[in-house]
Each structure stands twice: as C-alpha cells, then as structure tokens.
PDB file of C-alpha atoms and ligand atoms in Angstrom:
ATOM      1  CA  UNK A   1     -10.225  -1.524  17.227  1.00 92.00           C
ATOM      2  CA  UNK A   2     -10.646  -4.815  15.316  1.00 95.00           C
ATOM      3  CA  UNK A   3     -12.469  -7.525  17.536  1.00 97.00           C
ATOM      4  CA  UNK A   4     -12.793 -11.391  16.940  1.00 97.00           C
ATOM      5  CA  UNK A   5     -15.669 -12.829  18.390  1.00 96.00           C
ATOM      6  CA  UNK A   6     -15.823 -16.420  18.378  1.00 96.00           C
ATOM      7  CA  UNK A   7     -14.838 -16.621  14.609  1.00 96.00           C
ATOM      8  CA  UNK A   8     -14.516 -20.062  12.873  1.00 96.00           C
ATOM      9  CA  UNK A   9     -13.926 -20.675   9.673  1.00 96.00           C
ATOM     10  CA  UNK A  10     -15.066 -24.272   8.103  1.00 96.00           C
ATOM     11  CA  UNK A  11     -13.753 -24.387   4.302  1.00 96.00           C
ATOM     12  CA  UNK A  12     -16.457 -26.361   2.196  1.00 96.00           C
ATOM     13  CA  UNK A  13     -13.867 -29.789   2.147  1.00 96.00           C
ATOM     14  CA  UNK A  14     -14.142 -29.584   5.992  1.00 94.00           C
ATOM     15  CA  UNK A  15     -11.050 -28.170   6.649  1.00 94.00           C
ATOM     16  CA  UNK A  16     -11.377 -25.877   9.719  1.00 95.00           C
ATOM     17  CA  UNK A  17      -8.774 -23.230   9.479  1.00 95.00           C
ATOM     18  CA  UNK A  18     -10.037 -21.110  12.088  1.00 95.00           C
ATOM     19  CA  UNK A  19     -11.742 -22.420  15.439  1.00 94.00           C
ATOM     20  CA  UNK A  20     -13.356 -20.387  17.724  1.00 95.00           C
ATOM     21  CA  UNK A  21     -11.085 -17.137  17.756  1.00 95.00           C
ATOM     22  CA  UNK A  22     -11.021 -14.303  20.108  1.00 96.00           C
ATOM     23  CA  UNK A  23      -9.223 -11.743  20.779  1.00 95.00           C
ATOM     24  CA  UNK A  24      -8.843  -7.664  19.979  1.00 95.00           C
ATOM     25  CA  UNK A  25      -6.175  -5.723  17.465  1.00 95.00           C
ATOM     26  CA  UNK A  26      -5.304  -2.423  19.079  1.00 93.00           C
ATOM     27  CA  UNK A  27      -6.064   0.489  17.038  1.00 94.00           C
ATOM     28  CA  UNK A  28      -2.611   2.422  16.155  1.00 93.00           C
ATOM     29  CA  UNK A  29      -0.570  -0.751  16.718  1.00 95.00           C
ATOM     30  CA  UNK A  30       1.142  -3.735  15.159  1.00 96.00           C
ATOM     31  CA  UNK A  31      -0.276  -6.978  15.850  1.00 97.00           C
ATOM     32  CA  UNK A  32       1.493  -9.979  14.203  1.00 97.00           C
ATOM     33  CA  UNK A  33      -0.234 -13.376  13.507  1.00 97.00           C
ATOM     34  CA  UNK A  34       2.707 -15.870  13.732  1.00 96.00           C
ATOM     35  CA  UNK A  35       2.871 -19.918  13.744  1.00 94.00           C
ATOM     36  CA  UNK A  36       4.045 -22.359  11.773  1.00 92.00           C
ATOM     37  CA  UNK A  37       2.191 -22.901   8.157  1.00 91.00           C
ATOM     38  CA  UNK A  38      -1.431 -23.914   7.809  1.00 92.00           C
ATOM     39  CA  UNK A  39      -2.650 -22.760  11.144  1.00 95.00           C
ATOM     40  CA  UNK A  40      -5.164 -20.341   9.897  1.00 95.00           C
ATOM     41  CA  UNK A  41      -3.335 -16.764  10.099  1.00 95.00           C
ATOM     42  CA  UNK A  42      -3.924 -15.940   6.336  1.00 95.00           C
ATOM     43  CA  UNK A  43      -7.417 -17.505   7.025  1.00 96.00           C
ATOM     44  CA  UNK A  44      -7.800 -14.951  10.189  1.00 96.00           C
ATOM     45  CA  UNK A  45      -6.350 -11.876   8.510  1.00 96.00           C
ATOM     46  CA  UNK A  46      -8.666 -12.064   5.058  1.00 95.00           C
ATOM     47  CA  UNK A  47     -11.704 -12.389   7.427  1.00 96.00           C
ATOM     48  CA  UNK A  48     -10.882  -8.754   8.585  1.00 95.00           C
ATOM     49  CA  UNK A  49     -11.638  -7.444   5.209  1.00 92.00           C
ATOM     50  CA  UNK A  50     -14.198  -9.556   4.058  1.00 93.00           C
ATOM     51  CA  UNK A  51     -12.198 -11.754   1.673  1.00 91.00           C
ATOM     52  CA  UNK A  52     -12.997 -14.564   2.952  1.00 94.00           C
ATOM     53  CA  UNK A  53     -16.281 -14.626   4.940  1.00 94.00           C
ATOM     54  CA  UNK A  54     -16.406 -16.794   8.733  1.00 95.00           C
ATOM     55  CA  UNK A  55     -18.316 -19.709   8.698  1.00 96.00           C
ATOM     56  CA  UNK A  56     -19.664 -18.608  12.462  1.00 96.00           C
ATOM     57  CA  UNK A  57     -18.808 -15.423  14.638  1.00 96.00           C
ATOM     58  CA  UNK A  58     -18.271 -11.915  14.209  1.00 96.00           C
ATOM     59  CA  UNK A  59     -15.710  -9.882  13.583  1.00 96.00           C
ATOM     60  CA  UNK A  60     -15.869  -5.885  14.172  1.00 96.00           C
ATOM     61  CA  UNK A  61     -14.198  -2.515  13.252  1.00 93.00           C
ATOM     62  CA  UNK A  62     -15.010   0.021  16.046  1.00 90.00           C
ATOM     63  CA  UNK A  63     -17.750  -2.036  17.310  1.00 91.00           C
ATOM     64  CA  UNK A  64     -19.776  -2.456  13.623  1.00 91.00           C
ATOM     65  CA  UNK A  65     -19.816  -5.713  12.122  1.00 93.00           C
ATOM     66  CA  UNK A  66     -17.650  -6.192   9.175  1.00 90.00           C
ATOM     67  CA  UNK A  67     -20.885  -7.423   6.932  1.00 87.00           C
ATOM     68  CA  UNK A  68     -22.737  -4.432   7.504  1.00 87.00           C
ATOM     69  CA  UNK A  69     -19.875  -2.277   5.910  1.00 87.00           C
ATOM     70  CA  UNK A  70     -20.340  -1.483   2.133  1.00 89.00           C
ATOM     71  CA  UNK A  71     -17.740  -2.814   0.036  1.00 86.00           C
ATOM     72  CA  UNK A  72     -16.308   0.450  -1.354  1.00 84.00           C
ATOM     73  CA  UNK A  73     -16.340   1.441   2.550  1.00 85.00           C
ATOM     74  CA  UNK A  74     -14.172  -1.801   3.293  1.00 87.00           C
ATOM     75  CA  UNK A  75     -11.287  -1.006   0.657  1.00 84.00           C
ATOM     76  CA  UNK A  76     -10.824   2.011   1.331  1.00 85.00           C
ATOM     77  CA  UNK A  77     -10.173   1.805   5.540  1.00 89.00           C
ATOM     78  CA  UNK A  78      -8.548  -1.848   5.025  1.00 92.00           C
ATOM     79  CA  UNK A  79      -5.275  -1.479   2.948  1.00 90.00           C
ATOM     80  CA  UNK A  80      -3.912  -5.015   1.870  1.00 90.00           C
ATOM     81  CA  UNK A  81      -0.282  -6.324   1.030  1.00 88.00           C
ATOM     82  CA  UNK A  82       0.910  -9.575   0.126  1.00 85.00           C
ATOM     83  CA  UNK A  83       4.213 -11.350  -0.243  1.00 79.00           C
ATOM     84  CA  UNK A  84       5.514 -10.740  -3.600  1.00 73.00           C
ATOM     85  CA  UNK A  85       3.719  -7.353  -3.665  1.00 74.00           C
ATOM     86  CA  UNK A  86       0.696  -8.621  -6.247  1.00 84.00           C
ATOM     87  CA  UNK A  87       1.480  -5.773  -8.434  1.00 91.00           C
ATOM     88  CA  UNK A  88      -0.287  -4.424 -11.484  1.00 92.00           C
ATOM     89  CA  UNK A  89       2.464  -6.021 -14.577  1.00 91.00           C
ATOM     90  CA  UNK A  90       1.651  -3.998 -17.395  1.00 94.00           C
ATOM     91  CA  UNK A  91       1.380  -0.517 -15.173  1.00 94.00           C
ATOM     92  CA  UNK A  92       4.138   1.383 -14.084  1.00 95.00           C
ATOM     93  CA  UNK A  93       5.407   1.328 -10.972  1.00 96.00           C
ATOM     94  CA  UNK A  94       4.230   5.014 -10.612  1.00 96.00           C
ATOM     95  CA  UNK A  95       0.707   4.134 -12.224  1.00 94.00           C
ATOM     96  CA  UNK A  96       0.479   0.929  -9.772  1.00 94.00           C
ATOM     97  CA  UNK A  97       0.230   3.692  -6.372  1.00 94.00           C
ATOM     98  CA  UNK A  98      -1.820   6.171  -8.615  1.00 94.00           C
ATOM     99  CA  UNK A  99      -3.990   3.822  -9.765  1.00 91.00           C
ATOM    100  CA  UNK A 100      -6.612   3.435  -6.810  1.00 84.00           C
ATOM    101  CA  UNK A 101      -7.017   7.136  -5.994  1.00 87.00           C
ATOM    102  CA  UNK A 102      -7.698   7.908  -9.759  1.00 88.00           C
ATOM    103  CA  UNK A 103     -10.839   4.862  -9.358  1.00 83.00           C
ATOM    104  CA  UNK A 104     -11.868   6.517  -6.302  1.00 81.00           C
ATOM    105  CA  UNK A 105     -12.024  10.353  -7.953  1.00 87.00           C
ATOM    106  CA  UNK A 106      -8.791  11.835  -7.644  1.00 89.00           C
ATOM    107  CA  UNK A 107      -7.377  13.403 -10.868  1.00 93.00           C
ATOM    108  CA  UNK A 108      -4.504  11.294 -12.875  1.00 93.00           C
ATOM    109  CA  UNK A 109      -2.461  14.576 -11.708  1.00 94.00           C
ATOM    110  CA  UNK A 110      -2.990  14.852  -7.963  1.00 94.00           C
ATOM    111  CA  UNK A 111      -2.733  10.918  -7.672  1.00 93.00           C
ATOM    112  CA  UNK A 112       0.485  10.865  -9.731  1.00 94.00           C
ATOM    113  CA  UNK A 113       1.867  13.867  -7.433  1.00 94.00           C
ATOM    114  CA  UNK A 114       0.766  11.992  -4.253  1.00 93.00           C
ATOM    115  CA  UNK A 115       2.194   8.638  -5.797  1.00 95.00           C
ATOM    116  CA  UNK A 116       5.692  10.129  -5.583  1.00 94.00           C
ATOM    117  CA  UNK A 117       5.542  11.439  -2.597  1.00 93.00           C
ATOM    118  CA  UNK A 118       4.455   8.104  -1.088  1.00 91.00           C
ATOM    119  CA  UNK A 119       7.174   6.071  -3.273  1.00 93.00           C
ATOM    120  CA  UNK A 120       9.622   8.658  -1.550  1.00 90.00           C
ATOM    121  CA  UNK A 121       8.459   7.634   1.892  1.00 87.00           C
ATOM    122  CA  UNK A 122       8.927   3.932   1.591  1.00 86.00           C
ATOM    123  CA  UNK A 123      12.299   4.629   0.375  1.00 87.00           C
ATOM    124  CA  UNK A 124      11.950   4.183  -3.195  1.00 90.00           C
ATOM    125  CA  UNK A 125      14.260   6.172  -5.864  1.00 91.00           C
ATOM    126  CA  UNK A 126      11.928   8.635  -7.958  1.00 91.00           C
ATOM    127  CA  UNK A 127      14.468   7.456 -10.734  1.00 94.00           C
ATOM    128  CA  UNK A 128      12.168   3.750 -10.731  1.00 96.00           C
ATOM    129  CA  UNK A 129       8.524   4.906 -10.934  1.00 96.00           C
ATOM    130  CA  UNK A 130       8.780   4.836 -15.166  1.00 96.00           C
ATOM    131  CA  UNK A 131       9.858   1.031 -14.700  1.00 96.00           C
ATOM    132  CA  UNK A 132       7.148  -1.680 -14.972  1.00 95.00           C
ATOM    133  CA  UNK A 133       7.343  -4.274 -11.770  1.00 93.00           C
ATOM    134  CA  UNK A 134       9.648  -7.104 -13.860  1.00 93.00           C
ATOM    135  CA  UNK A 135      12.421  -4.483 -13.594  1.00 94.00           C
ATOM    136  CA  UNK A 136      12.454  -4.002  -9.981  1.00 92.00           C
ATOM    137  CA  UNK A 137      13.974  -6.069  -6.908  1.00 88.00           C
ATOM    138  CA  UNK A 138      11.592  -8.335  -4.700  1.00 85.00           C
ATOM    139  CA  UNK A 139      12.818  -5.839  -2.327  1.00 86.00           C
ATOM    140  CA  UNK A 140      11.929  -2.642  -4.622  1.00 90.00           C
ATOM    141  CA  UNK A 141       9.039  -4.378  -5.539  1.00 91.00           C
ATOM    142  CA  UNK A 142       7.501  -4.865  -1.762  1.00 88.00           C
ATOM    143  CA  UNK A 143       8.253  -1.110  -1.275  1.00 89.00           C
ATOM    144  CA  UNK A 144       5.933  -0.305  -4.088  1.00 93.00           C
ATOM    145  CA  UNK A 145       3.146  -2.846  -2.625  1.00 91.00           C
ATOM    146  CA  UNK A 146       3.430  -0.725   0.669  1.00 89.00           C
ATOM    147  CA  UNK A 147       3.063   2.692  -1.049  1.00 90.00           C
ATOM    148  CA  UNK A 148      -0.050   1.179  -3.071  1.00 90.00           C
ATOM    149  CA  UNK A 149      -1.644  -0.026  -0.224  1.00 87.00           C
ATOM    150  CA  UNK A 150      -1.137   3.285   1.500  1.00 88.00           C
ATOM    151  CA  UNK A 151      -2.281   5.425  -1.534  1.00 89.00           C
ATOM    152  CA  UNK A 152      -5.684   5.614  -0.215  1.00 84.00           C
ATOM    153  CA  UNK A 153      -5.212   6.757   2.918  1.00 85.00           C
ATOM    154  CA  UNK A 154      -6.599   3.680   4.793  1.00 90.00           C
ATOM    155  CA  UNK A 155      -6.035   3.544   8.883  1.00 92.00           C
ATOM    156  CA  UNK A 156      -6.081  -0.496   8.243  1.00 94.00           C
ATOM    157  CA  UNK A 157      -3.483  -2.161   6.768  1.00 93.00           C
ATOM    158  CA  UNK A 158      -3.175  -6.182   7.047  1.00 95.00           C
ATOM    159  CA  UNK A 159       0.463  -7.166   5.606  1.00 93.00           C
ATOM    160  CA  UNK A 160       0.552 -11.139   4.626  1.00 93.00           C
ATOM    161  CA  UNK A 161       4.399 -12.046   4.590  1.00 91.00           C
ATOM    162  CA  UNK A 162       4.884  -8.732   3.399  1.00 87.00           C
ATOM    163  CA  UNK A 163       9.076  -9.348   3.743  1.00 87.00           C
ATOM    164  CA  UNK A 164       9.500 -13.010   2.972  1.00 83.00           C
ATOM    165  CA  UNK A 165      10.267 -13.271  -0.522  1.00 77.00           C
ATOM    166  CA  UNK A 166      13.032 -11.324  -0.120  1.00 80.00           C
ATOM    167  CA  UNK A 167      16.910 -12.036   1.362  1.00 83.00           C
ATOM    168  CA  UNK A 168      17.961 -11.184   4.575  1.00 86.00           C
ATOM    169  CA  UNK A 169      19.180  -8.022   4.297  1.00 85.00           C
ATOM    170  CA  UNK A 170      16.669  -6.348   2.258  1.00 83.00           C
ATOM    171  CA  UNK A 171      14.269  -7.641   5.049  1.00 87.00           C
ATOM    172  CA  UNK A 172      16.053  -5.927   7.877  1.00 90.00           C
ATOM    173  CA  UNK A 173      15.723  -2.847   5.790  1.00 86.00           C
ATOM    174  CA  UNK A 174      12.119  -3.714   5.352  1.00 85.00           C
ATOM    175  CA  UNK A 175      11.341  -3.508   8.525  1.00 91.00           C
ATOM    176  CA  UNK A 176      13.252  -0.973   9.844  1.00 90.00           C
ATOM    177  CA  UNK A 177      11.236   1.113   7.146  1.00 87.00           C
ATOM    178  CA  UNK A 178       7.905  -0.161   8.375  1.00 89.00           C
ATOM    179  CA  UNK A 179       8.336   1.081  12.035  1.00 92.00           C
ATOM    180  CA  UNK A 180       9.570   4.205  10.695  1.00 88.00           C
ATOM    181  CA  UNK A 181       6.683   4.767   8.984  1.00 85.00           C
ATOM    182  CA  UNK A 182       4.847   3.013  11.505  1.00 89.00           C
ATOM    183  CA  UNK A 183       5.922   5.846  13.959  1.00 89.00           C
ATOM    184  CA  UNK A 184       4.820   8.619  11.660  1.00 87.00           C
ATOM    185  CA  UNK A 185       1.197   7.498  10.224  1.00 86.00           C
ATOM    186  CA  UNK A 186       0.206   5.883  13.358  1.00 90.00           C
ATOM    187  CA  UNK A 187      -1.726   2.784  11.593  1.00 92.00           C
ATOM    188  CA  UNK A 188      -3.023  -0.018  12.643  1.00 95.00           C
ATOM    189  CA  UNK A 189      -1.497  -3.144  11.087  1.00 95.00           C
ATOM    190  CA  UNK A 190      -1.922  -6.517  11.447  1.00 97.00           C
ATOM    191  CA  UNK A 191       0.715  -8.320   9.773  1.00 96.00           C
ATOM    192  CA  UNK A 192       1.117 -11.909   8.989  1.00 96.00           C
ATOM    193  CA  UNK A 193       4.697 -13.747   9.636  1.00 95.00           C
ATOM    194  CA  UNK A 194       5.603 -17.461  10.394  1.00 92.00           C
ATOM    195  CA  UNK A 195       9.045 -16.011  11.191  1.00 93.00           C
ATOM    196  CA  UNK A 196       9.170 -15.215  15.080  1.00 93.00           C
ATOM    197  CA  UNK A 197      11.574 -13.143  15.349  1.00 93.00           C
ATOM    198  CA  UNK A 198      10.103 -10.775  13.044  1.00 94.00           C
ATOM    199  CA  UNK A 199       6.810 -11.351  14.681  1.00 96.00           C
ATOM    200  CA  UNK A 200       9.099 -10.125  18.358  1.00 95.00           C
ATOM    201  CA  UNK A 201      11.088  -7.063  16.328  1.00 95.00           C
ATOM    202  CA  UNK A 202       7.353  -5.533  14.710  1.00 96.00           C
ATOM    203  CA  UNK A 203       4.704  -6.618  16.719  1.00 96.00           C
ATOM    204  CA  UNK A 204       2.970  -4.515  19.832  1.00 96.00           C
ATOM    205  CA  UNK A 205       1.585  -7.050  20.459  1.00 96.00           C
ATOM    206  CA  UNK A 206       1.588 -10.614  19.019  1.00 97.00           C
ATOM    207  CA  UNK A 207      -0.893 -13.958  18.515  1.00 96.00           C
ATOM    208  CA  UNK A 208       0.444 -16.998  18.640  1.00 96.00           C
ATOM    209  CA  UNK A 209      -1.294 -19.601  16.429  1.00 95.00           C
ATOM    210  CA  UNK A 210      -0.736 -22.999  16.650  1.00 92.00           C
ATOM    211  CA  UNK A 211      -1.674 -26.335  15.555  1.00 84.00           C
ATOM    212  CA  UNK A 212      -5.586 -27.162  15.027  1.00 74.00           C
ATOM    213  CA  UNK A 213      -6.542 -23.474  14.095  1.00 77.00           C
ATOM    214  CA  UNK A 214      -6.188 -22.506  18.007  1.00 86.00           C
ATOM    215  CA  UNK A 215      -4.490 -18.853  19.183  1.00 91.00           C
ATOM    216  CA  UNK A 216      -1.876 -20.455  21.482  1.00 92.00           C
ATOM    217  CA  UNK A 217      -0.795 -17.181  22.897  1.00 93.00           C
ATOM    218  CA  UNK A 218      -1.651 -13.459  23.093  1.00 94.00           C
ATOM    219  CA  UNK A 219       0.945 -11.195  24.136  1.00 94.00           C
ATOM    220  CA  UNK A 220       3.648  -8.164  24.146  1.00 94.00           C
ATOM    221  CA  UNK A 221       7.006  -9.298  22.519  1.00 93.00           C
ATOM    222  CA  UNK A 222       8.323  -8.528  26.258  1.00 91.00           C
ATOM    223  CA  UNK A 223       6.133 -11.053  27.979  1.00 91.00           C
ATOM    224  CA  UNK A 224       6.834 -13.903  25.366  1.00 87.00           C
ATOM    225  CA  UNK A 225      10.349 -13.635  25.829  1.00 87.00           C
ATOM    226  CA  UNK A 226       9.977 -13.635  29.495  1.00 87.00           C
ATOM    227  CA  UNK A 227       7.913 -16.593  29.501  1.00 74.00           C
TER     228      UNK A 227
HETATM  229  P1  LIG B 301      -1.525 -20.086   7.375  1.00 59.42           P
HETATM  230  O1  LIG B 301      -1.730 -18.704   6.867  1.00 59.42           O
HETATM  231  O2  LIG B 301      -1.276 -20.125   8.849  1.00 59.42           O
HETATM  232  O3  LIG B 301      -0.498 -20.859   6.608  1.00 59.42           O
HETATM  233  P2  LIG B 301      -4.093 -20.683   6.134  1.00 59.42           P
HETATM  234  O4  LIG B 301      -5.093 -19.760   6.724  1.00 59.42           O
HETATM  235  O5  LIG B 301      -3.559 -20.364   4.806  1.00 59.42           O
HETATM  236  O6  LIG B 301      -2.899 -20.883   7.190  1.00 59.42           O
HETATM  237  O7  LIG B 301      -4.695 -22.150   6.087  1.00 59.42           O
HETATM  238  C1  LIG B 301      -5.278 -22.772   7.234  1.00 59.42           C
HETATM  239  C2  LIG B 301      -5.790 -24.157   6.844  1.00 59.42           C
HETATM  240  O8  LIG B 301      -6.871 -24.014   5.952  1.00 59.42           O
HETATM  241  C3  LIG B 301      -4.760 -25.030   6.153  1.00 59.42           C
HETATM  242  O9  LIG B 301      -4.993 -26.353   6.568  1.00 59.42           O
HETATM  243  C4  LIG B 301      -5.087 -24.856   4.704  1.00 59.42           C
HETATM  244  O10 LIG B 301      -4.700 -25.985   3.958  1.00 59.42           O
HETATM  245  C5  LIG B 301      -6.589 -24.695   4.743  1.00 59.42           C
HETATM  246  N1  LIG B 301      -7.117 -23.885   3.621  1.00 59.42           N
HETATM  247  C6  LIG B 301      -6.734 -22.629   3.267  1.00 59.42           C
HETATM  248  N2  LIG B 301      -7.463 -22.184   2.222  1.00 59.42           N
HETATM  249  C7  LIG B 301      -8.323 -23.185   1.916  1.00 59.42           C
HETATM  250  C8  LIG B 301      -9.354 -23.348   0.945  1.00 59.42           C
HETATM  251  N3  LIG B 301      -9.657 -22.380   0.065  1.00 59.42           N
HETATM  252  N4  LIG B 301     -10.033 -24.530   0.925  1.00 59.42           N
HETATM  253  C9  LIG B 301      -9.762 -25.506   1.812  1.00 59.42           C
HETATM  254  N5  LIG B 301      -8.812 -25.413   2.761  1.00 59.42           N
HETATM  255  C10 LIG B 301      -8.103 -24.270   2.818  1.00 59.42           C
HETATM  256  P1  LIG B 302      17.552  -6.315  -3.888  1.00 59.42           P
HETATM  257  O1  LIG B 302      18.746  -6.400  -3.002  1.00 59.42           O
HETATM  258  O2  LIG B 302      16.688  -5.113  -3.551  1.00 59.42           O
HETATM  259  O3  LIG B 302      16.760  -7.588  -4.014  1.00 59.42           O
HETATM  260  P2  LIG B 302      18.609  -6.880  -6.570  1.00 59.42           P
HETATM  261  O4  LIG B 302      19.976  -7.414  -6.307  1.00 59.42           O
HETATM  262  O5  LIG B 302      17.523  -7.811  -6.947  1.00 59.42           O
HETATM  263  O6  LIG B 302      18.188  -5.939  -5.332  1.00 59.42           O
HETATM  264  O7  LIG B 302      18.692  -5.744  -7.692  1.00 59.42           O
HETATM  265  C1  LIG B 302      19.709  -4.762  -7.642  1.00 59.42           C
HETATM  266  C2  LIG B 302      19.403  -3.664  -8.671  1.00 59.42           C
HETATM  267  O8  LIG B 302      19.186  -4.202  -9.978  1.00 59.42           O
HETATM  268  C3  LIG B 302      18.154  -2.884  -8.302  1.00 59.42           C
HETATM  269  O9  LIG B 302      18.492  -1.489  -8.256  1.00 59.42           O
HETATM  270  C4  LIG B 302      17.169  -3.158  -9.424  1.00 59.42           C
HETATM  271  O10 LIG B 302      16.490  -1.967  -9.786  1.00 59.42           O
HETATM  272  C5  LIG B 302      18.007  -3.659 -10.547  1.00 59.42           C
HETATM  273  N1  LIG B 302      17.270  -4.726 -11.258  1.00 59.42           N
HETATM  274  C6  LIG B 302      16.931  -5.934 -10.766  1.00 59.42           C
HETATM  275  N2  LIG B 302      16.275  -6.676 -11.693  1.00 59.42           N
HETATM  276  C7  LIG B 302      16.200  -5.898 -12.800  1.00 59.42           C
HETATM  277  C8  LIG B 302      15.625  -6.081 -14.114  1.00 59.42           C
HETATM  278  N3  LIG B 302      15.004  -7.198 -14.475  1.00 59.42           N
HETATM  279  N4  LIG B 302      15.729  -5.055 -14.988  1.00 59.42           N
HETATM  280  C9  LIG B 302      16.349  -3.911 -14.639  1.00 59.42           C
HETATM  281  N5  LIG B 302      16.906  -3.679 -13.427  1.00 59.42           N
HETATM  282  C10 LIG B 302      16.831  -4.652 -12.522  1.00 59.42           C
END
C-alpha cells in the first residue's frame, strides 16, 4: 500500500502544488488522479517515486518511508510511464524494453527474449521491435512505454497521461489492454488522467483533485456516479 500523510509540496517560486494530502493507494488496484490541469496530480504522483521530493509529510510503501528506500531499490518496485512514451530515440524499440534488465544484470540474451515476450503482451507486432521509436504510432509507441516500464518486473507502476497523445480509438484500445493486463499481473497503478471518464472506465478507485492543490473527492467509480 502507498500512503500520503499530510504531503505538501511548496515549489521554490511559492507555488503550492500539493496541500496537505491524505489518503491510501490500494495495493493490486488502479487508482486514478483526475482534475482539471495544474492541480497537483503530476506533482502527487512523482512524489511516490522520489522525483520530486515533498516540501512537508510523508509518503510510504508498505509502511517505510519513501526516503529511507535506496535509489536502485525505488526504480526497480516503481515502474514509470509518461504521455508520449519518453522513449530511448536512437535504440530500438526491442533494445528500449531490454535495456533496463541488461543495467540491472540480466544478459543482452535473456532481456532481449523477455523483451518480446512483453512487447507480445501489450499487443505489439514482433514484426516492429527492429524499428527505432520515429517509425512507430503514438499508439505503438505508448505500447512500447508500457512494456519498458514493465521489463523489470516492478509491482508499482504510476502512468502520467499514459493514453492522451493519442486519438480516440487507439485510446479505447489502450485501455482495454491495460485492464487486461491489469487482470493478469495484478499491479498496483496509479495513473494520472484529467479525462474523467477514463478516470471512471480504469480506476478502482479514484481522487478527485481540484482547484488550490486540494483532493476534492476519494472514491469507487460507482459511488461518484451515484453522487
Ligand atoms: P497537474 O498534473 O494537475 O496538471 P502539476 O502537478 O503539474 O499539476 O502542477 C501543479 C501546480 O504546480 C501548477 O500550478 C504548476 O504550474 C505548478 N508547478 C509544477 N511544476 C512546477 C515547478 N517545477 N516549479 C514551479 N511550479 C510548478
Ligand atoms: P495509430 O492508429 O496507432 O496512431 P498510425 O495511423 O499513426 O497508427 O500509423 C499506422 C501505421 O503506420 C502503423 O502500423 C505504423 O507502424 C506505421 N507508421 C506510422 N508512422 C510511421 C513512420 N514514420 N515510419 C514507418 N511507419 C510508420
């Protein structure tokens, strides 16, 4: 489980882009940040894995504080995916989900092995892994920012916008894909959206931000509709 205590975060111009947040991420579930831009879910999210530390407050994996966990330790539980994938250019899309294993000691072999296995799952053609990211879809190209990020195993992934650089219907396919894969690996996501009906179709459960850095709501998708 992933706890907020009391978190703020004060930028050094003053800005606060998180005030005071608490609240718990359930561990095998998808919990979706939504609200409108510039209310401090990006802000929230990167605090889980130490990219950006909080100003005041704690925030803890299984009940240890996230500063107490060695780096290495951090990147390899807390996968990380943002909008537009944030790919490696000059690596092939096969070397870009290999990549992090090899760093962390598995053979070029096994990690290339594993890497098309994983590009299978997320429903990428083995025909694409010899193509370099500029040849790809933004669709093709998210799909290969999921099977990176789950490359190294982690039971933490955080998703920022994962789906919205791409149209419509790549999305829908997008995140029927996610919950599939959602049902089989059984990890905990937290997943950043200011779209709320994607927030109602992924999310377990979902927070609410809203204007002035504040959670406005904390809830199932089922008891936000009914309210
Ligand atoms: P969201 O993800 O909801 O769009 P962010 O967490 O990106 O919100 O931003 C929250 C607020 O913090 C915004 O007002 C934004 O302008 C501000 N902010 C974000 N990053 C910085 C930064 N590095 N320095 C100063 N202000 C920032
Ligand atoms: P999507 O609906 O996933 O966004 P696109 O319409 O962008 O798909 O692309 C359709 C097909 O064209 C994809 O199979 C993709 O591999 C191929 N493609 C797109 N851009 C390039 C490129 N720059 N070079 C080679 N193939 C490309």
């Amino acid at each position: 489980m992933i706890e907020f205590d009391g978190v703020t975060k004060r930028y050094p111009d003053g800005t606060v882009a998180v005030d005071d947040l608490s609240m718990k991420v359930g561990t095998g579930q998808i919990t979706v940040f939504v609200g409108p831009s510039g209310c401090g879910k990006t802000t929230a999210l990167r605090m889980i894995n130490r990219m950006i530390q909080p100003t005041s407050g704690r925030i803890l994996i299984d009940g240890d504080d996230v500063t107490t966990r060695p780096e290495a330790q951090l990147r390899r539980e807390i996968g990380y995916v943002i909008q537009g994938a944030g790919l490696f250019p000059h690596r092939t899309v096969l070397d870009n989900v290999a990549t992090v294993p090899v760093l962390q000691g598995t053979t070029r072999r096994e990690a290339r092995q594993a890497a098309l296995g994983l590009l299978e799952r997320v429903g990428l053609p083995a025909t694409l892994a010899k193509r370099y990211p500029a040849q790809l879809s933004g669709g093709q190209q998210q799909r290969v920012g999921v099977a990176r990020a789950l490359a190294a195993d982690p039971p933490v992934l955080l998703m920022d916008e994962p789906f919205s650089a791409v149209d419509p219907v790549v999305r829908d396919d997008l995140q029927q894909e996610l919950l599939r894969l959602q049902g089989e690996l059984g990890k905990t996501i937290v997943l950043v959206t200011h779209d709320i009906d994607e927030a109602i179709r992924l999310g377990d459960e979902v927070a609410v931000f809203a204007e002035g850095a504040r959670l406005a709501q904390f809830a199932s998708p089922a008891d936000l509709l009914a309210a």
